[in-house]
mmCIF file of C-alpha atoms and ligand atoms in Angstrom:
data_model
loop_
_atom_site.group_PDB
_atom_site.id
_atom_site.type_symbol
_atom_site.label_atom_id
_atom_site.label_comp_id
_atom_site.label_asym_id
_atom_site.label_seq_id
_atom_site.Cartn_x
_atom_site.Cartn_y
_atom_site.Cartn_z
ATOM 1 C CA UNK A 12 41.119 -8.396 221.788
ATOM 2 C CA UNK A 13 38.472 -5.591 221.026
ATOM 3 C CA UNK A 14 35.602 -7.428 218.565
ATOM 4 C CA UNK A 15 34.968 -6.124 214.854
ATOM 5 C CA UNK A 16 31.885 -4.174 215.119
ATOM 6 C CA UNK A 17 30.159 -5.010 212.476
ATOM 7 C CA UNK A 18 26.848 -2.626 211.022
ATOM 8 C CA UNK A 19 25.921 -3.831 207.915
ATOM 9 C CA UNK A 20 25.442 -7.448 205.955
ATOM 10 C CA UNK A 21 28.109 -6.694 204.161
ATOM 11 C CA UNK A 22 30.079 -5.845 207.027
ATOM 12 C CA UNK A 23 29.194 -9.237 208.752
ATOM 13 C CA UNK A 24 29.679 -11.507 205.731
ATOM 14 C CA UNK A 25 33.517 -10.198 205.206
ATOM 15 C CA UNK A 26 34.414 -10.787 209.011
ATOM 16 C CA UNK A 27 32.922 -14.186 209.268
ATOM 17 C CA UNK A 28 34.515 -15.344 206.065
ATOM 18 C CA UNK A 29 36.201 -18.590 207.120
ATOM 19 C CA UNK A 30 34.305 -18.768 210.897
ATOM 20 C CA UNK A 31 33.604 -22.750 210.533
ATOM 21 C CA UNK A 32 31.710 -22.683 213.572
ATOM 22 C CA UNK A 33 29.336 -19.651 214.430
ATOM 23 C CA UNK A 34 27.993 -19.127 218.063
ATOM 24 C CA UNK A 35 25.265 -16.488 218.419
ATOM 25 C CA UNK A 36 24.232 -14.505 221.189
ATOM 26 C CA UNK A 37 21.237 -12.279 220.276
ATOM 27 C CA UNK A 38 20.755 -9.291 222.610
ATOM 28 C CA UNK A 39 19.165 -6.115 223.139
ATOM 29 C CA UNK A 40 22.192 -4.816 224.162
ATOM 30 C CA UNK A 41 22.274 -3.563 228.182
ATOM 31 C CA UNK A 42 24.288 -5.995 229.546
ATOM 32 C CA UNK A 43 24.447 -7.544 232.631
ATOM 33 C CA UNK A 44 25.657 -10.325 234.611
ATOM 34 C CA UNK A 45 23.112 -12.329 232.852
ATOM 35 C CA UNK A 46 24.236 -11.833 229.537
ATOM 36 C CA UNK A 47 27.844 -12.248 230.306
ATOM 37 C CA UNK A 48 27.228 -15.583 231.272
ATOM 38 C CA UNK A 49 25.008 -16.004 228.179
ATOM 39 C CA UNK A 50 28.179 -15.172 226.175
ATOM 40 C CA UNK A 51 30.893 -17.250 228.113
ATOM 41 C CA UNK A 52 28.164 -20.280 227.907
ATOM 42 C CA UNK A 53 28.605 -19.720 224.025
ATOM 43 C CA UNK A 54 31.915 -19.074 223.743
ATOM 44 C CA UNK A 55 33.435 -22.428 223.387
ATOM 45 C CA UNK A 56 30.685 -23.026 221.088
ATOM 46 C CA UNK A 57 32.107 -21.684 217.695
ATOM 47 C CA UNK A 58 35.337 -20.476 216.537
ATOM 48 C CA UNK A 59 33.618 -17.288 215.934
ATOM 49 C CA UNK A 60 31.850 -16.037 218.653
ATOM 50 C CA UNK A 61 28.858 -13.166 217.681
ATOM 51 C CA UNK A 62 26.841 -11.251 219.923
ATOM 52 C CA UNK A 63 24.029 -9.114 218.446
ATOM 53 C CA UNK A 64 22.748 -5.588 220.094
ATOM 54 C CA UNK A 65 19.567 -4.567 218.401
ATOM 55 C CA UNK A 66 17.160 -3.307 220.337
ATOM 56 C CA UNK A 67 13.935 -4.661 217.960
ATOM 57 C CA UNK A 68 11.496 -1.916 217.463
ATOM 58 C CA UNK A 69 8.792 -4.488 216.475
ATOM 59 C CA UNK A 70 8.311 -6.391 219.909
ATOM 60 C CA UNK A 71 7.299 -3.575 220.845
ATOM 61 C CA UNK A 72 3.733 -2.222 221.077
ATOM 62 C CA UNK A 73 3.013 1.417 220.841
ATOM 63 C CA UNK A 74 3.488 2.975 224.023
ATOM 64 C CA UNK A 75 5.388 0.408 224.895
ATOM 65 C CA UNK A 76 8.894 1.226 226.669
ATOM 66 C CA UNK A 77 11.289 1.620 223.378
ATOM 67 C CA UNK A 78 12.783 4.849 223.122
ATOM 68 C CA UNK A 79 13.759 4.644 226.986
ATOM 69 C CA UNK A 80 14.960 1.201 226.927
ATOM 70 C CA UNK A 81 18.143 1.919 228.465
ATOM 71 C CA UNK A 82 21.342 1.893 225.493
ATOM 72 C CA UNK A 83 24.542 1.542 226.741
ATOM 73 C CA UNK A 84 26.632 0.443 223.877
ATOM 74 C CA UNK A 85 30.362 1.547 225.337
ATOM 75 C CA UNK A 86 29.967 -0.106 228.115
ATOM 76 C CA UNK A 87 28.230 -3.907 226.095
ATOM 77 C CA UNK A 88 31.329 -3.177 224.208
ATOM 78 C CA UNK A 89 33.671 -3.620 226.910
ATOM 79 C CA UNK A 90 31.237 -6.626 228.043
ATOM 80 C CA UNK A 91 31.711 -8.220 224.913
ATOM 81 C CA UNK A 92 35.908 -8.170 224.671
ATOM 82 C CA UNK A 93 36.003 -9.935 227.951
ATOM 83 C CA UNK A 94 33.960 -12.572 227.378
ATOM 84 C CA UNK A 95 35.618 -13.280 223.991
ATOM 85 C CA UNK A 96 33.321 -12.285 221.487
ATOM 86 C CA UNK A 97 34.942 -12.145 218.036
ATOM 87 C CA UNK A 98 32.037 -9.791 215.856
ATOM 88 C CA UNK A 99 29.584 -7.399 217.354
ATOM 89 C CA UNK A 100 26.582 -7.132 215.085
ATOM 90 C CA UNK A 101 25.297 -3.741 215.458
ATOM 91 C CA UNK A 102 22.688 -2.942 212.751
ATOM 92 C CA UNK A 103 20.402 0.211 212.312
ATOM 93 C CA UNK A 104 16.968 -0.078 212.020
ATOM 94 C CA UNK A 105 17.510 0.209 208.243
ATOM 95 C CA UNK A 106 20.082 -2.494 207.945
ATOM 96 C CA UNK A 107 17.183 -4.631 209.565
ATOM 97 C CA UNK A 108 14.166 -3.587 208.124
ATOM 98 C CA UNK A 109 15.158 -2.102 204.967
ATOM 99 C CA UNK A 110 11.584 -2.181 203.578
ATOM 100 C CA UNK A 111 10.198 -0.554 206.790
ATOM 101 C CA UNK A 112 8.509 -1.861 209.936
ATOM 102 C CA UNK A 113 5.364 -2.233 208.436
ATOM 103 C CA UNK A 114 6.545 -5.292 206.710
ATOM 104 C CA UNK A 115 4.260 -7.449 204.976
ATOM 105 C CA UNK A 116 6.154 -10.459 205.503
ATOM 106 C CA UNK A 117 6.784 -11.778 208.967
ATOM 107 C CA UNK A 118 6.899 -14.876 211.472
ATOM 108 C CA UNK A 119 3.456 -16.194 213.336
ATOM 109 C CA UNK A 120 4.605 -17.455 216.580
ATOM 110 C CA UNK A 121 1.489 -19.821 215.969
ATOM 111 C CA UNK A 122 -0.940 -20.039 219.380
ATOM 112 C CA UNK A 123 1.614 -20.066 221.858
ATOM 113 C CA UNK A 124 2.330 -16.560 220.473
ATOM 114 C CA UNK A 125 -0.616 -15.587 221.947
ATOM 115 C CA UNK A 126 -0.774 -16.819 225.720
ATOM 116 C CA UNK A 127 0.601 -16.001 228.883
ATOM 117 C CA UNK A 128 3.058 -12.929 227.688
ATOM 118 C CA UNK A 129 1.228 -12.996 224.855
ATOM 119 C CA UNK A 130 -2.032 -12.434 226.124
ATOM 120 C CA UNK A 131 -1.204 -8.872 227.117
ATOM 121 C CA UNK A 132 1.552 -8.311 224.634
ATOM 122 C CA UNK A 133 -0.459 -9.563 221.357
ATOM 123 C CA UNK A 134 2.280 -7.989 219.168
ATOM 124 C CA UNK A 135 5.557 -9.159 220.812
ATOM 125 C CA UNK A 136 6.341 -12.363 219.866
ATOM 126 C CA UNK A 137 5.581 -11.919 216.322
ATOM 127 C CA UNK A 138 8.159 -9.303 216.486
ATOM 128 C CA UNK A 139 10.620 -11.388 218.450
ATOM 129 C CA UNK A 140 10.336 -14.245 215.847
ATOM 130 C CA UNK A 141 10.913 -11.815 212.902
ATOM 131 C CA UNK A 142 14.070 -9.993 214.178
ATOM 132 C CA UNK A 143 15.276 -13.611 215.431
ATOM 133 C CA UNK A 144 15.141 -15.170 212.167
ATOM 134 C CA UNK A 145 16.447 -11.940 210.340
ATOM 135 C CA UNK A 146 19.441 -12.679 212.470
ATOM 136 C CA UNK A 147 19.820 -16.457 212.136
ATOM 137 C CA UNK A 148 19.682 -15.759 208.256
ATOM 138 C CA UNK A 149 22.066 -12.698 208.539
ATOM 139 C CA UNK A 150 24.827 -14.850 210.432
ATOM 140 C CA UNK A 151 24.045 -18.150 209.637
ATOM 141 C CA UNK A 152 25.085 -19.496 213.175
ATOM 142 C CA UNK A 153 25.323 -23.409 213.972
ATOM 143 C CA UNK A 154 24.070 -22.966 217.664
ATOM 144 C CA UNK A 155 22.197 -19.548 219.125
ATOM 145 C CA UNK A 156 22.088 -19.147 222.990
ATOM 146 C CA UNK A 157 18.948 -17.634 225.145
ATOM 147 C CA UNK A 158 18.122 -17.189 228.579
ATOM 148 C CA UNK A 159 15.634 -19.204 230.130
ATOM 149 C CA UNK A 160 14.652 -15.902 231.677
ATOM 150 C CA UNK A 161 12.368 -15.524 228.792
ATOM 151 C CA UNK A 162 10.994 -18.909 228.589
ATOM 152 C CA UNK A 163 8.352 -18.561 226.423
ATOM 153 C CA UNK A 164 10.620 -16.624 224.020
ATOM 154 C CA UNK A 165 13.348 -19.298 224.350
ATOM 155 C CA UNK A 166 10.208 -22.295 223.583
ATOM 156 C CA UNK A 167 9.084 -20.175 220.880
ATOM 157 C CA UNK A 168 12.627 -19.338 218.971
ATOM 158 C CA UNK A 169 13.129 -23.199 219.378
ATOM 159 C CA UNK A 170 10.066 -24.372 217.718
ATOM 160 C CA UNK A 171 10.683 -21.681 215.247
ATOM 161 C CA UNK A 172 14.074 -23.220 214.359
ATOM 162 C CA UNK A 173 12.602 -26.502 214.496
ATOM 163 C CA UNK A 174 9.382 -25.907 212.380
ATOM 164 C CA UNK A 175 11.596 -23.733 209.541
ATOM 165 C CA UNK A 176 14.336 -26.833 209.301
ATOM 166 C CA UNK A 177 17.220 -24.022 210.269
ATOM 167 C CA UNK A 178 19.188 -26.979 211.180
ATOM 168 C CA UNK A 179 20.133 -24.274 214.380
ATOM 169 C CA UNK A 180 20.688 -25.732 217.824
ATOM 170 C CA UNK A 181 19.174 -23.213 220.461
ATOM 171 C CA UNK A 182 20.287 -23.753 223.519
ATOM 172 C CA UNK A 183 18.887 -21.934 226.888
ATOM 173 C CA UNK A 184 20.895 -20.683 229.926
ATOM 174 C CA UNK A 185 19.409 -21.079 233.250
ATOM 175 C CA UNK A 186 18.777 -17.970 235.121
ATOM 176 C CA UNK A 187 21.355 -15.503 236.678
ATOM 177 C CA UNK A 188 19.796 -13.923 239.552
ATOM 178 C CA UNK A 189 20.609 -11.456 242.420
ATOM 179 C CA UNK A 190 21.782 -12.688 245.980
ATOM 180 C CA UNK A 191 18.371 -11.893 247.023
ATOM 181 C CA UNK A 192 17.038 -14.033 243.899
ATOM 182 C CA UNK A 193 15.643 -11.553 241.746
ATOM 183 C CA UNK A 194 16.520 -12.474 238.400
ATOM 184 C CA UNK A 195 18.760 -9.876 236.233
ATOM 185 C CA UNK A 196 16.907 -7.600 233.607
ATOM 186 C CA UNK A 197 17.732 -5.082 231.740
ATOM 187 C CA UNK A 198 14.530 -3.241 232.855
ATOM 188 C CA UNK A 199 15.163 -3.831 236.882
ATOM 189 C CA UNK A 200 17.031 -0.551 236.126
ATOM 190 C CA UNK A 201 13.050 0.669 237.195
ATOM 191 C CA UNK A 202 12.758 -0.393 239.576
ATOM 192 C CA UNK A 203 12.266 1.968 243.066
ATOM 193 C CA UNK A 204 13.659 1.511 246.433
ATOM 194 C CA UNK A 205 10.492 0.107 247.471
ATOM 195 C CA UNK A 206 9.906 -1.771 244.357
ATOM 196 C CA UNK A 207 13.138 -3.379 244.659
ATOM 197 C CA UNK A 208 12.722 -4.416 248.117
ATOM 198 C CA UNK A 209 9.302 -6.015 246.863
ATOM 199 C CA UNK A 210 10.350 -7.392 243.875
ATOM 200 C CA UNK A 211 12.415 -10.814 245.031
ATOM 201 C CA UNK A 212 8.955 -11.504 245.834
ATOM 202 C CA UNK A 213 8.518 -13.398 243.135
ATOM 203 C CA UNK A 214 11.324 -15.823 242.824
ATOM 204 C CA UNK A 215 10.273 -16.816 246.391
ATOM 205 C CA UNK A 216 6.860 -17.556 245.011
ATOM 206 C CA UNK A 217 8.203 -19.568 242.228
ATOM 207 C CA UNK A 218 10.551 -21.217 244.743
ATOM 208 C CA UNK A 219 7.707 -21.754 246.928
ATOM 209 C CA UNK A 220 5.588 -23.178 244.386
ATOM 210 C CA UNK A 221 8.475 -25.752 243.211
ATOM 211 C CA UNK A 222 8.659 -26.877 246.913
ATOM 212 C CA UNK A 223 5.411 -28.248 247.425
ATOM 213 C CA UNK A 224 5.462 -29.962 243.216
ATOM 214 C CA UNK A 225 5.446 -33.612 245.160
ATOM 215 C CA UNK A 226 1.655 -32.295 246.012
ATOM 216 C CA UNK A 227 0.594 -31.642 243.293
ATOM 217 C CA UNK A 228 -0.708 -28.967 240.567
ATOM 218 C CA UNK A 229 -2.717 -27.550 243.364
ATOM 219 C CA UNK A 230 -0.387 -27.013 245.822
ATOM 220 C CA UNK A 231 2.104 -25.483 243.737
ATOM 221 C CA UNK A 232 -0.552 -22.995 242.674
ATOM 222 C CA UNK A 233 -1.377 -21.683 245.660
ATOM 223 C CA UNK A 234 1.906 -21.975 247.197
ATOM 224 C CA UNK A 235 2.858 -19.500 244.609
ATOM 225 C CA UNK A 236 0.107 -17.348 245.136
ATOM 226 C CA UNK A 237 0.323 -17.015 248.811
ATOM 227 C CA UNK A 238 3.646 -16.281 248.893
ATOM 228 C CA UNK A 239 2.863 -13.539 246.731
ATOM 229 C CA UNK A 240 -0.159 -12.367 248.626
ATOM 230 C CA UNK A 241 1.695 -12.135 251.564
ATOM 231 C CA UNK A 242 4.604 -9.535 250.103
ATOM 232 C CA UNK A 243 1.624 -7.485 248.432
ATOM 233 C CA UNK A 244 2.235 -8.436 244.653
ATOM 234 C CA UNK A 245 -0.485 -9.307 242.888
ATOM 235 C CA UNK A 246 0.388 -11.421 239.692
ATOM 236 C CA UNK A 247 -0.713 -11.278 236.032
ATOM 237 C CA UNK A 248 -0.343 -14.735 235.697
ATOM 238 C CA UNK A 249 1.064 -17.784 237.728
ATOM 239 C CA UNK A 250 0.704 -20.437 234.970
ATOM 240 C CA UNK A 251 1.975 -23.969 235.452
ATOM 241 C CA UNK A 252 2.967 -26.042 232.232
ATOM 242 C CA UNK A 253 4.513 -28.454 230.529
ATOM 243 C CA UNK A 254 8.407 -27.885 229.848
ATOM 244 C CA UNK A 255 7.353 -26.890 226.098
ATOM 245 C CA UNK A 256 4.190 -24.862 227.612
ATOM 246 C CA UNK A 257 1.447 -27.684 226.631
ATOM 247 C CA UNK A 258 -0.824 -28.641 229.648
ATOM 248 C CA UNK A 259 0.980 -30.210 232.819
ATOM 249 C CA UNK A 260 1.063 -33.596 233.210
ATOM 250 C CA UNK A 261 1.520 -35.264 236.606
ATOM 251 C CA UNK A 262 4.975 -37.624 237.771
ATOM 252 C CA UNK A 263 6.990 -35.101 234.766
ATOM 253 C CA UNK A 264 9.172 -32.006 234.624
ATOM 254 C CA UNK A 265 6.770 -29.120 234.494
ATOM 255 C CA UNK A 266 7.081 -25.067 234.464
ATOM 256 C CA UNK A 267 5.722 -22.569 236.805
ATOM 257 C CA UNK A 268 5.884 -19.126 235.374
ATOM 258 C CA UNK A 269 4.936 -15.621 237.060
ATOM 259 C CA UNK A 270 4.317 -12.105 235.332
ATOM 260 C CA UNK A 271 3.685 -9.105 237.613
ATOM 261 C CA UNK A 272 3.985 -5.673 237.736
ATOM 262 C CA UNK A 273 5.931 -4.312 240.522
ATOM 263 C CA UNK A 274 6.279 -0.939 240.650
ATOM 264 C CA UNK A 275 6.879 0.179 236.893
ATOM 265 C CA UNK A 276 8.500 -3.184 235.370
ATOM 266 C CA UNK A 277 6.357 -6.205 234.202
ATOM 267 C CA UNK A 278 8.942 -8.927 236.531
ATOM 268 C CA UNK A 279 8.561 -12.043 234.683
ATOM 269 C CA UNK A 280 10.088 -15.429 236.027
ATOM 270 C CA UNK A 281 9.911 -18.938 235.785
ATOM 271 C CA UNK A 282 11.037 -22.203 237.466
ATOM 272 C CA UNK A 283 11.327 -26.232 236.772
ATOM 273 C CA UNK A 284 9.116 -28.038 239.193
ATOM 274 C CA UNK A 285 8.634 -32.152 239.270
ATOM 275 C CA UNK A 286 4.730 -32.453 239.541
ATOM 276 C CA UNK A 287 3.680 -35.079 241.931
ATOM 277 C CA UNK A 288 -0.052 -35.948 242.221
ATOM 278 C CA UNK A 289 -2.055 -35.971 239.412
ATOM 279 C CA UNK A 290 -5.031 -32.320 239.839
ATOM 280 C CA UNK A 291 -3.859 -30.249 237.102
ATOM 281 C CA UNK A 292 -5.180 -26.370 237.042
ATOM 282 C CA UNK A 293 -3.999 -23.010 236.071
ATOM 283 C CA UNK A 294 -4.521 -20.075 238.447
ATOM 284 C CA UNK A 295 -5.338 -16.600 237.229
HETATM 285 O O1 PAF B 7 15.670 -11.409 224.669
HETATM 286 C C1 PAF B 7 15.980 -10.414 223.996
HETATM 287 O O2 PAF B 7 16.853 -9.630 224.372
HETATM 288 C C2 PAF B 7 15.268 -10.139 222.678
HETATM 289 O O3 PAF B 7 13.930 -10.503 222.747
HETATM 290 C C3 PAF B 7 15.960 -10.805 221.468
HETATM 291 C C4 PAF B 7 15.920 -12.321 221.570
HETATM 292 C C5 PAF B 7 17.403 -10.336 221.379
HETATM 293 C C6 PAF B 7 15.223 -10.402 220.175
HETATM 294 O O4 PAF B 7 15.224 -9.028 219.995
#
C-alpha cells in the first residue's frame, strides 16, 4: 500500500493516532540500497512504520552542497511502499523551522560535536542534533534507526537521546556497501569515472587497518594509511577510537574511521577493529 504523505504536524498527529508502536527512519531523502535496508531493519519495529525526507538546511555550512543535493522524491516514494512504510513525513522548511533558521534555540552536540567531521564541518552536527530532535518530538517514535555509515552522527544522536531522557532506543545499521566495497551515499552520485575507480580505496584501507588490530594501535594506523598511499588518496583523517569515540583502549572493540576527498565528495567510512597490543595513537 502507497504511505500517507504526511507535510505538516497536524498532518502527522491525525495519521499516527492509534500507532502503539512508532519506528522512525530519518532521511534526507535520495534513497538507496542503504536506506532500504535501513527501513526493512525498522519495519518490524513498530506497528507504524515512518520514514522522514527532509533534507536539513542547517547541517549545512554556507557553500556547502544544499541546493544540489540531489531530490528525488517520486522515486523515495516508491522506495518507501515497498519496504512497508506506513507515513512519509515530508515537511517544508517552514513546517520545521517555523521561527526561521536563525533559531536561537538549538542542540550542542557537546565536544564530540566538534572533532573528526566536526573539525572541518564546525556547524554540522549542531544542525543534525536540532532537526533530529525536532523529529523525535514531532513523531514521538519508541525506537529511531541510523546507519553506522555516519558513525559519529549515529554516537552523537544516541548520547543525545540518552542525555535528554527521550526514553528513544536508537539503533544503528551496519553498512551497505558496493560489490567493490564502497559504501552507498547519496553523494557518490559525484563521483567521476576516475573518482569512482579510486574511491573503494578507502574501505580497503579501513579493511586493511582492521586486519592487522591483533598488532596493535600502530599497525592499524599505518596499515590504513598505506593502503591509501598506495591508490593516491590522501585522507583528512584516519582516527582510531573507542566504540563511543573516547580514546582507544587496548584487548577492546575499537573504531577506525576515514574522511577523504576523492574527487568532489568528502568519502567518509568507518570499521570495528579488536585492538590487540597496548601503543595507542591517532594519525593525521
Ligand atoms: O543522515 C542523514 O541523512 C541526516 O543527517 C539526518 C539524520 C536525516 C538528519 O538530517
Amino acid at each position: 500500500m502507497a504511505p500517507v504523505i504526511a507535510r505538516t504536524r497536524a498532518e502527522l498527529v491525525d495519521v499516527l493516532k492509534g500507532a502503539d508502536r512508532r519506528a522512525l527512519v530519518p532521511t534526507m531523502g535520495a534513497l538507496h540500497e542503504g536506506h532500504r535496508q535501513l527501513l526493512e531493519h525498522a519495519r518490524p519495529l513498530g506497528d507504524a512504520l515512518v520514514a522522514s525526507i527532509f533534507v536539513n538546511p542547517t547541517q549545512f555550512a554556507p557553500g556547502e552542497d544544499f541546493d544540489a543535493y540531489p531530490r528525488t522524491f517520486d522515486a523515495d516514494l516508491a522506495t518507501c511502499e515497498d519496504a512497508g512504510v506506513d507515513v512519509v513525513f515530508a515537511p517544508e522548511v517552514g513546517a520545521m523551522y517555523p521561527h526561521g533558521l536563525d533559531q536561537p534555540i538549538s542542540v550542542d552536540p557537546g565536544p564530540l560535536g566538534s572533532v573528526l567531521e566536526g573539525a572541518s564541518r564546525p556547524t554540522h552536527f549542531r544542525g543534525v542534533l536540532t532537526v533530529v530532535a525536532k523529529l523525535f518530538g514531532l513523531v514521538s517514535p519508541d525506537v529511531a534507526v541510523f546507519g553506522e555509515k555516519d558513525y559519529q552522527q549515529l554516537v552523537l544522536i544516541r548520547q543525545m537521546a540518552s542525555e535528554l531522557a527521550t526514553g528513544i532506543e536508537v539503533v544503528g545499521c551496519p553498512t551497505v556497501r558496493e560489490s567493490d566495497g564502497l559504501a552507498r551515499s547519496s553523494r557518490n552520485v559525484y563521483l567521476g569515472d576516475e573518482d569512482r575507480r579510486r574511491a573503494p580505496a578507502v574501505h580497503r584501507a579501513l579493511r586493511a587497518g582492521a586486519d592487522a588490530g591483533p598488532r596493535g594501535a600502530d599497525a592499524v594506523l599505518a596499515a590504513a594509511h598505506s593502503t591509501l598511499g598506495a591508490a593516491g588518496v590522501s585522507p583528512d583523517y584516519v582516527a582510531l577510537r573507542d566504540v563511543d569515540l573516547g580514546d582507544p583502549v587496548s584487548g577492546s572493540q575499537a573504531r577506525l574511521l576515514i574522511a577523504a576527498r576523492v574527487g568532489t565528495p568528502r568519502l567518509l567510512d568507518n570499521i570495528a577493529v579488536h585492538l590487540g597490543a597496548p601503543d595507542i595513537h591517532e594519525g593525521a
